[in-house]
XYZ file of C-alpha atoms in Angstrom:
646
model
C 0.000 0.000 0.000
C 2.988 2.401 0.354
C 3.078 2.328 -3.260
C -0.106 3.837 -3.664
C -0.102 7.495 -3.311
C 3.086 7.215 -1.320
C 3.571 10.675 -2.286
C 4.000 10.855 -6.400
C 0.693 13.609 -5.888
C 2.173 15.783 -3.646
C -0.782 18.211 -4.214
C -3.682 16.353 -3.508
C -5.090 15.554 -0.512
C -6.586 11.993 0.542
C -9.608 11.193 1.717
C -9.391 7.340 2.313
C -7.054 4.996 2.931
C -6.835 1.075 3.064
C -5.265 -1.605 5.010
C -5.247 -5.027 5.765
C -8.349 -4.600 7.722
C -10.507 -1.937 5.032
C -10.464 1.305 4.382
C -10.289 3.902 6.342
C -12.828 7.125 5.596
C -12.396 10.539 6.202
C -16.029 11.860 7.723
C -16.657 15.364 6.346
C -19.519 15.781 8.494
C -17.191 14.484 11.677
C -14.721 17.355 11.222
C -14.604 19.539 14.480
C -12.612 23.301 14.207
C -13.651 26.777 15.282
C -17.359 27.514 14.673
C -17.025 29.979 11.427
C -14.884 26.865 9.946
C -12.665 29.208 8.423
C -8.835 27.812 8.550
C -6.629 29.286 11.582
C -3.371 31.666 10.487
C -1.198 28.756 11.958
C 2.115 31.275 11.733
C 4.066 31.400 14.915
C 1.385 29.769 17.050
C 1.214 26.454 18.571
C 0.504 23.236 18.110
C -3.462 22.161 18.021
C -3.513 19.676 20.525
C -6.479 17.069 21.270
C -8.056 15.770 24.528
C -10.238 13.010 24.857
C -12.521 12.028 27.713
C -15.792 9.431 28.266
C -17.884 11.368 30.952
C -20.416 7.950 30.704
C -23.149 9.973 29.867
C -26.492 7.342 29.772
C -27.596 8.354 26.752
C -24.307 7.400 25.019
C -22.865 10.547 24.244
C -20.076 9.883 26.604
C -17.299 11.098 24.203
C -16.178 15.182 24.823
C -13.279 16.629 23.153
C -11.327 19.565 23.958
C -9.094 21.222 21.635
C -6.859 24.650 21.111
C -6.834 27.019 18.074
C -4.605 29.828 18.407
C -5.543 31.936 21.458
C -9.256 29.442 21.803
C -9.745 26.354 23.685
C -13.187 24.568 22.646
C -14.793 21.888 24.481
C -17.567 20.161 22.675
C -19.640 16.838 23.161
C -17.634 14.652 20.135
C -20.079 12.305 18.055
C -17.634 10.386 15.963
C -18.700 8.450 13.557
C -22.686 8.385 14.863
C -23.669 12.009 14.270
C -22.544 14.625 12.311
C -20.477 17.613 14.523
C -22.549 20.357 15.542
C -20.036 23.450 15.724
C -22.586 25.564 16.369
C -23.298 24.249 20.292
C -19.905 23.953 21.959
C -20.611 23.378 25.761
C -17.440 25.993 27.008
C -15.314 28.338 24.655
C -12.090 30.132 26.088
C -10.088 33.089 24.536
C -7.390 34.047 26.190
C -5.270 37.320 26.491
C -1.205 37.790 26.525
C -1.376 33.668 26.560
C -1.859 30.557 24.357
C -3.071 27.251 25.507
C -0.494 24.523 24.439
C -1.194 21.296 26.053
C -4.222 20.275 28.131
C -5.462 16.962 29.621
C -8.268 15.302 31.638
C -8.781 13.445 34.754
C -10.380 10.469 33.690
C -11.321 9.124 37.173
C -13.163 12.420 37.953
C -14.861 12.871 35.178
C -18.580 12.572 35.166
C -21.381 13.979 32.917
C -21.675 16.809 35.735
C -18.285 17.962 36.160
C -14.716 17.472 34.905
C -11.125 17.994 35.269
C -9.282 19.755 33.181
C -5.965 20.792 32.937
C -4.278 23.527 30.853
C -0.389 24.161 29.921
C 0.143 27.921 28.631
C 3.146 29.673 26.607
C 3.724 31.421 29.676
C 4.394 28.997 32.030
C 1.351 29.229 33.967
C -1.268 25.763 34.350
C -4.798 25.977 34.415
C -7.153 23.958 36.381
C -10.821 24.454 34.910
C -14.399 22.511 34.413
C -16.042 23.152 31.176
C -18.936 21.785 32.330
C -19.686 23.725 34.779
C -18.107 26.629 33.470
C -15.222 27.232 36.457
C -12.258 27.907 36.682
C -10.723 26.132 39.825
C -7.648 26.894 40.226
C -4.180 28.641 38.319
C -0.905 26.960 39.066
C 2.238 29.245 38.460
C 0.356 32.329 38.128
C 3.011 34.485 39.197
C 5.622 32.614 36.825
C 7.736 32.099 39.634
C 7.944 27.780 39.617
C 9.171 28.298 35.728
C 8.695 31.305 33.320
C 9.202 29.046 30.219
C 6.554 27.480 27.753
C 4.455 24.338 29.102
C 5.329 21.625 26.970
C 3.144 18.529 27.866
C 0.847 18.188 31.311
C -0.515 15.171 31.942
C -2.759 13.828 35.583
C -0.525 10.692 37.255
C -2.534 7.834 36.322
C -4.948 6.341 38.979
C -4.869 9.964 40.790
C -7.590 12.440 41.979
C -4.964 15.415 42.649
C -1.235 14.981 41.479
C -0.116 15.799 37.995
C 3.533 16.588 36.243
C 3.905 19.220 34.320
C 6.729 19.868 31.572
C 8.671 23.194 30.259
C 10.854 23.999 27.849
C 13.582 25.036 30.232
C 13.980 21.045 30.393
C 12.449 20.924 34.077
C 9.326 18.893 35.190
C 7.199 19.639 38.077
C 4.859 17.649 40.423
C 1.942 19.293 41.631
C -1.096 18.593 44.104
C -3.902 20.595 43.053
C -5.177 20.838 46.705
C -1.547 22.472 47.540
C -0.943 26.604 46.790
C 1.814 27.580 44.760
C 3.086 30.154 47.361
C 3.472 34.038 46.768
C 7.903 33.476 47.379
C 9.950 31.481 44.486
C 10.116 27.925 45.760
C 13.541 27.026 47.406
C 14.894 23.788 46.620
C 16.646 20.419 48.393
C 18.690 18.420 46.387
C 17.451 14.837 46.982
C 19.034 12.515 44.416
C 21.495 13.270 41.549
C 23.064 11.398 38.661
C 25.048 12.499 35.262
C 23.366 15.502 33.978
C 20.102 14.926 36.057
C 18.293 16.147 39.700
C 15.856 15.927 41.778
C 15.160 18.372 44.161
C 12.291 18.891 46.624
C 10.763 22.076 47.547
C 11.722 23.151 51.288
C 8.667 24.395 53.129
C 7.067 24.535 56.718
C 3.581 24.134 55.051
C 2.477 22.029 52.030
C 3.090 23.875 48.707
C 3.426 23.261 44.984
C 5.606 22.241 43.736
C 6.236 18.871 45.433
C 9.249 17.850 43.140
C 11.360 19.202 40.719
C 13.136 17.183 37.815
C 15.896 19.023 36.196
C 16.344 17.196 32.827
C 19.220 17.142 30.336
C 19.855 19.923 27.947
C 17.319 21.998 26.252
C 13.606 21.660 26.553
C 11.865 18.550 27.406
C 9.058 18.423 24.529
C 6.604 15.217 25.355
C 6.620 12.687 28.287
C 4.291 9.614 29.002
C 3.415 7.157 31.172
C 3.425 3.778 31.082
C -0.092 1.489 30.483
C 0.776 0.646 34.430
C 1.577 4.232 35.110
C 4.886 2.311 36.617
C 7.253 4.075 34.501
C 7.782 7.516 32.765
C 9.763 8.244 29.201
C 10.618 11.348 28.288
C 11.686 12.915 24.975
C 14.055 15.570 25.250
C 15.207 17.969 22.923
C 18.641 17.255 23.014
C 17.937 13.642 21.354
C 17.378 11.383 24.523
C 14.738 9.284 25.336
C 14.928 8.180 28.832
C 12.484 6.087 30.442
C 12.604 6.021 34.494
C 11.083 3.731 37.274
C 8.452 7.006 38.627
C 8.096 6.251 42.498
C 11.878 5.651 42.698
C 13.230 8.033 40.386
C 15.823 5.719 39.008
C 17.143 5.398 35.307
C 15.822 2.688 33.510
C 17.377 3.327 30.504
C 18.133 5.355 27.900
C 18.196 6.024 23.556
C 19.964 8.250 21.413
C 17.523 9.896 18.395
C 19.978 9.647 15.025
C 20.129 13.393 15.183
C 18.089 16.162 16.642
C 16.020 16.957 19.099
C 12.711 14.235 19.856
C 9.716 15.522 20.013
C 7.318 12.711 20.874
C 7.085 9.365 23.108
C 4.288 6.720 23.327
C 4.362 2.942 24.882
C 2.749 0.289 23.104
C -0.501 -0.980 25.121
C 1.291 -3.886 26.835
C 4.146 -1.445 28.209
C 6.986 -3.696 26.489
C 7.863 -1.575 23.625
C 8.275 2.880 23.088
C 8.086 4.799 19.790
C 9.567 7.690 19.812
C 9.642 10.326 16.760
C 11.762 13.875 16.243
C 13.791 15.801 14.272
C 15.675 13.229 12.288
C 12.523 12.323 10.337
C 12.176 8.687 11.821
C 10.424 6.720 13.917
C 12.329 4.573 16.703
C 11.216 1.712 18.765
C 12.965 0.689 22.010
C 12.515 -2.624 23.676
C 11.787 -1.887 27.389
C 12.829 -5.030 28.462
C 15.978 -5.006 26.611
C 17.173 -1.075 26.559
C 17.607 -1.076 23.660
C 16.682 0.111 19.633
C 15.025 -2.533 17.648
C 14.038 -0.870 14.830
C 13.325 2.296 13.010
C 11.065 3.296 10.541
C 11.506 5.833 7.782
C 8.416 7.472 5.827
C 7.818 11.087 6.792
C 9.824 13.352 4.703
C 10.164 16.248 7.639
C 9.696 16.089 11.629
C 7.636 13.118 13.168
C 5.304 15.667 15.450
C 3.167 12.920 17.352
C 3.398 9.034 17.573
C 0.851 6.751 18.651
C 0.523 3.097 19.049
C -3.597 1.755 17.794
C -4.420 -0.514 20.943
C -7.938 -2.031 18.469
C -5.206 -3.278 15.566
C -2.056 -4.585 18.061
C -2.730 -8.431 18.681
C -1.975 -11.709 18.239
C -3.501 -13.882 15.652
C -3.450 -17.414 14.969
C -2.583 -18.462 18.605
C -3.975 -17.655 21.939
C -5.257 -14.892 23.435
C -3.922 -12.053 24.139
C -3.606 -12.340 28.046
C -0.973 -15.443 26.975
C 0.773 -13.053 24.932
C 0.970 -10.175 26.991
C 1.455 -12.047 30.473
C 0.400 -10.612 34.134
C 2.027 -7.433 34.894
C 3.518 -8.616 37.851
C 4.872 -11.446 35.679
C 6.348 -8.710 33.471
C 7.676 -6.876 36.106
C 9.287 -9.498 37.942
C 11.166 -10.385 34.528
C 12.397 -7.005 34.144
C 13.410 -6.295 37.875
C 15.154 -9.753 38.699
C 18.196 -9.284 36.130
C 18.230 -11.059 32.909
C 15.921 -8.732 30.982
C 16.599 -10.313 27.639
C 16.451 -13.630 28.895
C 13.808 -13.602 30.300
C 11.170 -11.611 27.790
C 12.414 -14.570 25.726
C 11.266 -16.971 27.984
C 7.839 -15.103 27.783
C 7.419 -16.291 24.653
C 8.633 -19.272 24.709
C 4.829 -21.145 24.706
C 4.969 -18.956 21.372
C 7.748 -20.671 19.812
C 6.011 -24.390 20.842
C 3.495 -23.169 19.363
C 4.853 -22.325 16.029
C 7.242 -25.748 15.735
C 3.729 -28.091 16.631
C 1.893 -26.232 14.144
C 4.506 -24.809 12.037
C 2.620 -22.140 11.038
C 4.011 -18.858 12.735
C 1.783 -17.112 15.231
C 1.220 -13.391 14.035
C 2.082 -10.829 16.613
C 1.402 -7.463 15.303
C 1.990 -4.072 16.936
C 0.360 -0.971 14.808
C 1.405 2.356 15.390
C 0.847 5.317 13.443
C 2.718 8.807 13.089
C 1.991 12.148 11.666
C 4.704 15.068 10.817
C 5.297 18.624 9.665
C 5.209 17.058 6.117
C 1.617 16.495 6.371
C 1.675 12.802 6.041
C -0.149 10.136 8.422
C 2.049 6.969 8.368
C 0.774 3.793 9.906
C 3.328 0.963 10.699
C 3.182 -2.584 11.382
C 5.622 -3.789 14.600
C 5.688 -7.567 13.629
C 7.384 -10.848 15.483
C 10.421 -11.250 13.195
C 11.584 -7.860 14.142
C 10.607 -8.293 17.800
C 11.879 -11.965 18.121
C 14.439 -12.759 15.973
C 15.661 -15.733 17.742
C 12.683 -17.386 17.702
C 11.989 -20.102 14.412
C 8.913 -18.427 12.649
C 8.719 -21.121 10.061
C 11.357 -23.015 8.268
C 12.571 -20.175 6.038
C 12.801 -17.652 8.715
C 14.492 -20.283 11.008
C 17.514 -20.749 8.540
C 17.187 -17.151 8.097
C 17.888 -16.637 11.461
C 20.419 -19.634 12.403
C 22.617 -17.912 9.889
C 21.928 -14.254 11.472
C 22.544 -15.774 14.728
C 25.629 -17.438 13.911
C 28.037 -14.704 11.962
C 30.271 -12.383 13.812
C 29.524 -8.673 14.223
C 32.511 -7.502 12.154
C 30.628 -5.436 9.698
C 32.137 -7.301 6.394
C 31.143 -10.612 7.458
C 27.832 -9.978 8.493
C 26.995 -7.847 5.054
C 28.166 -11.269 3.219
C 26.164 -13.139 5.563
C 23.098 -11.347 5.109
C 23.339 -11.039 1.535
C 23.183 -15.217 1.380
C 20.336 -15.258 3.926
C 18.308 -13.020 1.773
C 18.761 -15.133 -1.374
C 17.993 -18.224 0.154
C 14.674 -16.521 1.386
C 13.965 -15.500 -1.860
C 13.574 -18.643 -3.484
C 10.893 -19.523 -0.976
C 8.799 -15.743 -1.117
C 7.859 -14.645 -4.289
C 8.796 -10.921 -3.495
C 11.135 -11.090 -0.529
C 10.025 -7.473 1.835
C 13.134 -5.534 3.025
C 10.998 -3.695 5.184
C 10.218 -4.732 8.845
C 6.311 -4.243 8.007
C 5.795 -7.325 5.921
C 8.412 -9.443 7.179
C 5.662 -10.987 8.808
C 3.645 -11.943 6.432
C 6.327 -12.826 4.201
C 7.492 -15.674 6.128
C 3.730 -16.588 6.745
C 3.695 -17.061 2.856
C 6.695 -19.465 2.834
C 4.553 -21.430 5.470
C 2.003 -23.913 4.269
C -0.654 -22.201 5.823
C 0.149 -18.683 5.641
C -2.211 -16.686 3.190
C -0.767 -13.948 1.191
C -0.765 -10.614 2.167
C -2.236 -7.665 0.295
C -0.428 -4.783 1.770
C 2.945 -6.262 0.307
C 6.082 -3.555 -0.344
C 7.670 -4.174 -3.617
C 11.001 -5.314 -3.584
C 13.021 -2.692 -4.178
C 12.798 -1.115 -0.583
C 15.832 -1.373 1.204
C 16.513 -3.582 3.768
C 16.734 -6.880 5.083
C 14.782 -8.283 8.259
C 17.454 -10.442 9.990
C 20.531 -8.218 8.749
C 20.524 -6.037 11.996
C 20.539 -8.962 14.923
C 23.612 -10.092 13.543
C 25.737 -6.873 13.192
C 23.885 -5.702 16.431
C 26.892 -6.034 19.094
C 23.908 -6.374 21.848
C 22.943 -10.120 20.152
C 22.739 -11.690 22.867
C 26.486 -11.152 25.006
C 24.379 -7.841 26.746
C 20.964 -8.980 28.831
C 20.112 -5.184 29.675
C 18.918 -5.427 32.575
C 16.510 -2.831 33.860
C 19.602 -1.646 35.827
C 20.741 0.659 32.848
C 23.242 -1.589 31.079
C 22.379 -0.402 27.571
C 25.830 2.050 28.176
C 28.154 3.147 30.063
C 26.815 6.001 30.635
C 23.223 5.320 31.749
C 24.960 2.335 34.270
C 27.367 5.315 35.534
C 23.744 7.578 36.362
C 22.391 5.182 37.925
C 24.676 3.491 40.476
C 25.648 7.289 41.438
C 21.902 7.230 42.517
C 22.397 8.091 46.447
C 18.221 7.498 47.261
C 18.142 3.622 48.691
C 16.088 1.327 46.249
C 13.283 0.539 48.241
C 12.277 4.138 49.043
C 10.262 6.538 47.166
C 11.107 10.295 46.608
C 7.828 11.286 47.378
C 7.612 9.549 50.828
C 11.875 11.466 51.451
C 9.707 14.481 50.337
C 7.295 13.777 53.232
C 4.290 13.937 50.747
C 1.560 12.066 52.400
C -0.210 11.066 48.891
C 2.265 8.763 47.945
C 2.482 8.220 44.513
C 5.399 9.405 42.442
C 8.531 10.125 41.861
C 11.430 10.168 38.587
C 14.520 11.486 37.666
C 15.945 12.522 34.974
C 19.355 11.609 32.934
C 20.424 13.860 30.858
C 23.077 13.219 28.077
C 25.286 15.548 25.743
C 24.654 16.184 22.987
C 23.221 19.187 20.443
C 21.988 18.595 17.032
C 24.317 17.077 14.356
C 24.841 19.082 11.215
C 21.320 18.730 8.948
C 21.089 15.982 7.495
C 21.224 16.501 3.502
C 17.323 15.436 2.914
C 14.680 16.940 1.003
C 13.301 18.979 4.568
C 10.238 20.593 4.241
C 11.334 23.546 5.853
C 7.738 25.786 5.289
C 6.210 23.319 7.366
C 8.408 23.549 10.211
C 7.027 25.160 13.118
C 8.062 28.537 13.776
C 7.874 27.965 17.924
C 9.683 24.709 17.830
C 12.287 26.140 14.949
C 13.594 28.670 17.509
C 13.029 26.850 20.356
C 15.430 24.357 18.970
C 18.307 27.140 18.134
C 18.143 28.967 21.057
C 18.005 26.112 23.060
C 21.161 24.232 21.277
C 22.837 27.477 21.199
C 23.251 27.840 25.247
C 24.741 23.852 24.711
C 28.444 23.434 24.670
C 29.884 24.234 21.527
C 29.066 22.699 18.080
C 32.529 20.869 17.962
C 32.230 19.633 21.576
C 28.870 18.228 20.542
C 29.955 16.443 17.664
C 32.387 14.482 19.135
C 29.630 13.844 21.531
C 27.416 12.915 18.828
C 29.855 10.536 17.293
C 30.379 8.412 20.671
C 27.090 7.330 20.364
C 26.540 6.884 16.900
C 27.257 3.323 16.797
C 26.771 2.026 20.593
C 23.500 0.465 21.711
C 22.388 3.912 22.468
C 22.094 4.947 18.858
C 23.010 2.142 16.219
C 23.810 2.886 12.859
C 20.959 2.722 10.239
C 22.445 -0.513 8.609
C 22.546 -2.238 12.102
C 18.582 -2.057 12.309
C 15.888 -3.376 10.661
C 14.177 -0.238 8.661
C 10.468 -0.332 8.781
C 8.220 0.975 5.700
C 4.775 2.365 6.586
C 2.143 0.378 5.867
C 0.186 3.633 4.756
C 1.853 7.322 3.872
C -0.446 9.665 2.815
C -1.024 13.074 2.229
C -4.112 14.198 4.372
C -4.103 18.004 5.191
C -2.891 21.481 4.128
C -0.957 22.136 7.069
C 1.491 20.434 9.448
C -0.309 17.669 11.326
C -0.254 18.145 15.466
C -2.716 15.264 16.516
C -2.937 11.614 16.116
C -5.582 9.368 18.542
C -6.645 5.850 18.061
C -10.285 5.291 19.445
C -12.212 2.088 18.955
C -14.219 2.979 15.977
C -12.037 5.938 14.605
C -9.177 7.462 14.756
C -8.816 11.367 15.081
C -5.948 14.112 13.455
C -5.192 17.300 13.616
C -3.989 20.004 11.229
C -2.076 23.396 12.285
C -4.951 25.321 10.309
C -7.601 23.998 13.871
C -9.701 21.053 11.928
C -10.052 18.044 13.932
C -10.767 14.881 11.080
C -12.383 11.415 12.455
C -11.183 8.503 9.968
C -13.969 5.997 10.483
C -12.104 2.669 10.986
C -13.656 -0.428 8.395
C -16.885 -1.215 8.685
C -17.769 1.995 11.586
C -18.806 4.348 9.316
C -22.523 3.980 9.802
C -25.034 6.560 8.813
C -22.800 9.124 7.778
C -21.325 7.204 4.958
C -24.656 7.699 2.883
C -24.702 11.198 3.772
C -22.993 13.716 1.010
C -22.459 16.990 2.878
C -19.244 18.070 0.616
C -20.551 21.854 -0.002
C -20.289 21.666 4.309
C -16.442 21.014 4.694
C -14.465 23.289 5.004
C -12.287 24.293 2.681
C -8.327 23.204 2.664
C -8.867 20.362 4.408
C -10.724 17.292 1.882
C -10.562 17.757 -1.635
């Protein structure tokens, strides 16, 4: 399917797309922006953002949406694919003065058809607690600017609590809050409580309770996107100066850390089961870590400028052909114990082992499948397939991929032998497949078609794309000679930040910060390194973002200087912390397609839809196949607005 308007019309704008599963349908008469419909001047302003929340309204209008446009922030009740949008009725509207909104998010556990939580990240610093239901504004967090005077970058509620949220700037600190706290009328003074390379955590020293609880000075340069993890266990953070970093949040150790292949990232996301993280940026690809191993597995290359938001689709992730799910994904404290009792590697094999018996009784391979989608500055949605040959190489999928693999396995990781290597692997393959997919995508399906049972798949990449599956595991010097651990083995450097760590393991830095709600706590590594020199690509430079375009120079300007940071840059191109593009498997999207005007700010997967966002304030719902419903016999055209469905 990436051959099919994979962007030979540059000009014109899709309206469908299909996958394995059916097409996907833009609804016209689902498109949510300001009332007059008339496109935002996007110039210098920030991001639309998107907020989702189910209120469980009885009469099944549960859905509300909140989004920003310009100096606005809407709040409507959001059909989907049932009704058509009614712009006319939103249920709060907000304009605001010397200020823009740029991040918000709800409290899902307090939300009810009466009254909800919302919070509110501004370009001034400040954070807004308000209900748009009933119209209030609670509460106004940093009012006086004196926590952090710098832009909010991402705010997000600590999942499975009523009053504690973390909010990020783009000075590269974090903050933890209590919304029944005050944020004082004196600048907060600060106790150092734990400290590694590059990284702090201090807590604010105060007779009485006050916001904020915790500070987490992060890195260099701003921090642009954080997330939590499905179990709300673990935090990772995407930094501007290129690091991910994901950290254990009550005890505010380093789990681990990655190493964009240049530039700044700019957005995080975990896949539902909490084992794997995309992360997207400035170097135009997608990356996914293994959070069991510490390491990059793959990357994926599609998007032709920045990757602004990735997002993994928890309806189209699953296993096929074998048992449930549950088997698949495994308890969480089964997971966890795996991942805290040494032997990380080792042991998310032996997760799958009941996998692998499965596949050499049947020998037919059982299809795991991870779909994530991203959207970028270039105004493409991408949507990529995570399958089992890139996430288990070691494992026999079927009798080609098993020689594939004994041979991958077996070479050395000098880089001469293991290009000859892979060069034979991929021809014997290809007298088995009829059209042998380099790309990670397909690999899947490929090997399904050696199989006797497999069936063929419909979505396959033509041959010319670059890439092998199995050539990365073998030049990868991880293999299998470096179980990372969850104690921060992937380097040198992440092991040195954590075992400087002075806080004992079993405590949490909220309890040393005598904070009686007792959830919480991170820390933050911070690494090197500024921006290597632009890559020479075909950048589409009018759709950068004017905020995030100086953001990132004045920011990598107060870094040490460029030469310093090259020779920063080049100790990690190369280690497990950033491999080199031939040491990877590269993905190709399943789907690339032009779908708006403007730079895209929003992607969300919902059960019958998924929803994006343009820079110009419309918000599109793609009915998934089969959900369209009603609307799909409806033909509104003369209603949509124009620049954004031709």
């Amino acid at each position: 399917m990436a051959a099919e308007g994979g962007g030979k019309e540059m000009n014109e704008i899709k309206t469908q797309f299909t996958t394995r599963e059916g097409v996907y349908k833009l609804l016209t008469h689902s498109e949510y922006s300001r009332p007059n419909r008339v496109p935002f001047n996007s110039q210098g302003s920030n991001p639309v953002k998107v907020s989702f929340v189910n209120v469980n309204d009885q009469s099944g209008n549960g859905d509300r949406i909140c989004f920003n446009v310009g100096r606005e922030l809407y709040f409507y009740i959001y059909k989907g694919v049932r009704k058509a949008a009614d712009l006319s009725k939103p249920i709060d509207k907000r304009i605001y003065k010397g200020t823009q909104p740029t991040c918000h998010d709800f409290n899902p556990i307090t939300a009810t058809a009466e009254s909800v939580s919302l919070l509110v990240g501004f370009s001034a610093g400040q954070v807004q607690l308000i209900d748009p239901i009933k119209k209030e504004t609670s509460k106004l967090f940093n009012e006086e600017r004196l926590i952090d005077k710098s832009r909010v970058t991402c705010v997000r509620w600590v999942p499975g609590s009523e009053s504690l949220f973390l909010v990020a700037h783009s000075s590269g600190s974090m903050y933890l809050y209590n919304v029944e706290n005050t944020c004082g009328t004196t600048a907060p003074h600060y106790q150092l409580l734990k400290q590694g390379e590059n990284y702090a955590v201090h807590t604010c020293k105060s007779k009485s309770a006050r916001n904020p609880l915790l500070r987490w000075t992060v890195g260099e340069g701003a921090l642009n996107e954080f997330a939590f993890s499905p179990d709300g266990k673990f935090l990772a953070c995407a930094s501007q100066d290129g690091f991910l970093r994901v950290f254990g949040f009550d005890a505010a150790e380093l789990h681990g850390t990655m190493k964009s292949y240049f530039g700044g990232l700019l957005c995080v996301c975990w896949s539902p089961d909490g084992r794997y993280i995309v992360a997207g940026g400035e170097d135009d690809l997608v990356t996914v870590w293994s959070f069991s191993d510490c390491r990059v597995i793959a990357r994926g290359h599609g998007h032709k400028s920045w990757v602004s938001v990735v997002a993994f689709d928890h309806c189209t992730t699953s296993v096929e052909d074998g048992d449930p799910p549950a088997e698949f994904s495994g308890s969480d404290e089964e997971f966890h114990e795996q991942i805290h009792f040494g032997a990380g590697r080792d042991r998310a094999n032996s997760a799958h082992s009941r996998l692998s018996k499965r596949n050499s009784t049947d020998s037919r391979p059982v299809s795991v499948t991870y779909r994530f989608g991203s959207v970028g500055q270039d105004t493409q949605l991408c949507l990529w397939d995570l399958t089992e040959d890139i996430l288990f190489p070691h494992l026999p999928l079927s009798r080609t991929r098993t020689h594939t693999n004994v041979m991958s396995a077996t070479s050395p990781p000098a880089t001469g032998q293991t290009t000859s290597t892979t060069t034979t692997t991929t021809t014997t393959t290809t007298t088995t497949v009829s059209a042998t997919t380099p790309s990670g995508t397909n690999g899947k399906d490929n090997s399904s078609n050696s199989s006797t049972s497999g069936t063929p798949n419909p979505n396959s990449l033509p041959s010319t794309l670059p890439r092998s599956n199995s050539l990365p595991h073998s030049s990868n010097p991880t293999g299998g000679s470096t179980p990372n651990s969850h104690t921060g083995s992937s380097s040198n450097s992440s092991t040195t930040t954590t075992t400087t760590t002075p806080t004992p393991k079993g405590n949490s830095i909220i309890d040393s910060a005598f904070i009686a709600t007792g959830v919480s706590k991170f820390a933050t590594l911070s690494l090197h390194d500024s921006r290597k020199e632009r890559h020479e690509k075909d950048h589409k430079r009018n759709h950068s973002m004017g905020h995030i375009s100086s953001k990132s120079s004045d920011k990598l300007n107060q870094l040490s200087s460029t030469r310093t940071a090259k020779a920063e840059a080049a100790k990690t191109l190369g280690t497990t912390l950033c491999p080199r593009m031939e040491d990877l498997p590269l993905l190709e999207p399943l789907v690339c397609k032009k779908i708006a005007h403007e730079r895209l700010t929003v992607l969300i997967f919902l059960e019958d839809c998924l929803v994006t966002a343009c820079q110009e304030g419309f918000v599109c719902t793609w009915a998934r196949p089969g959900k369209v419903g009603l609307l799909s016999s409806q033909n509104n055209a003369a209603n949509s607005p124009s620049g954004t469905v031709v």
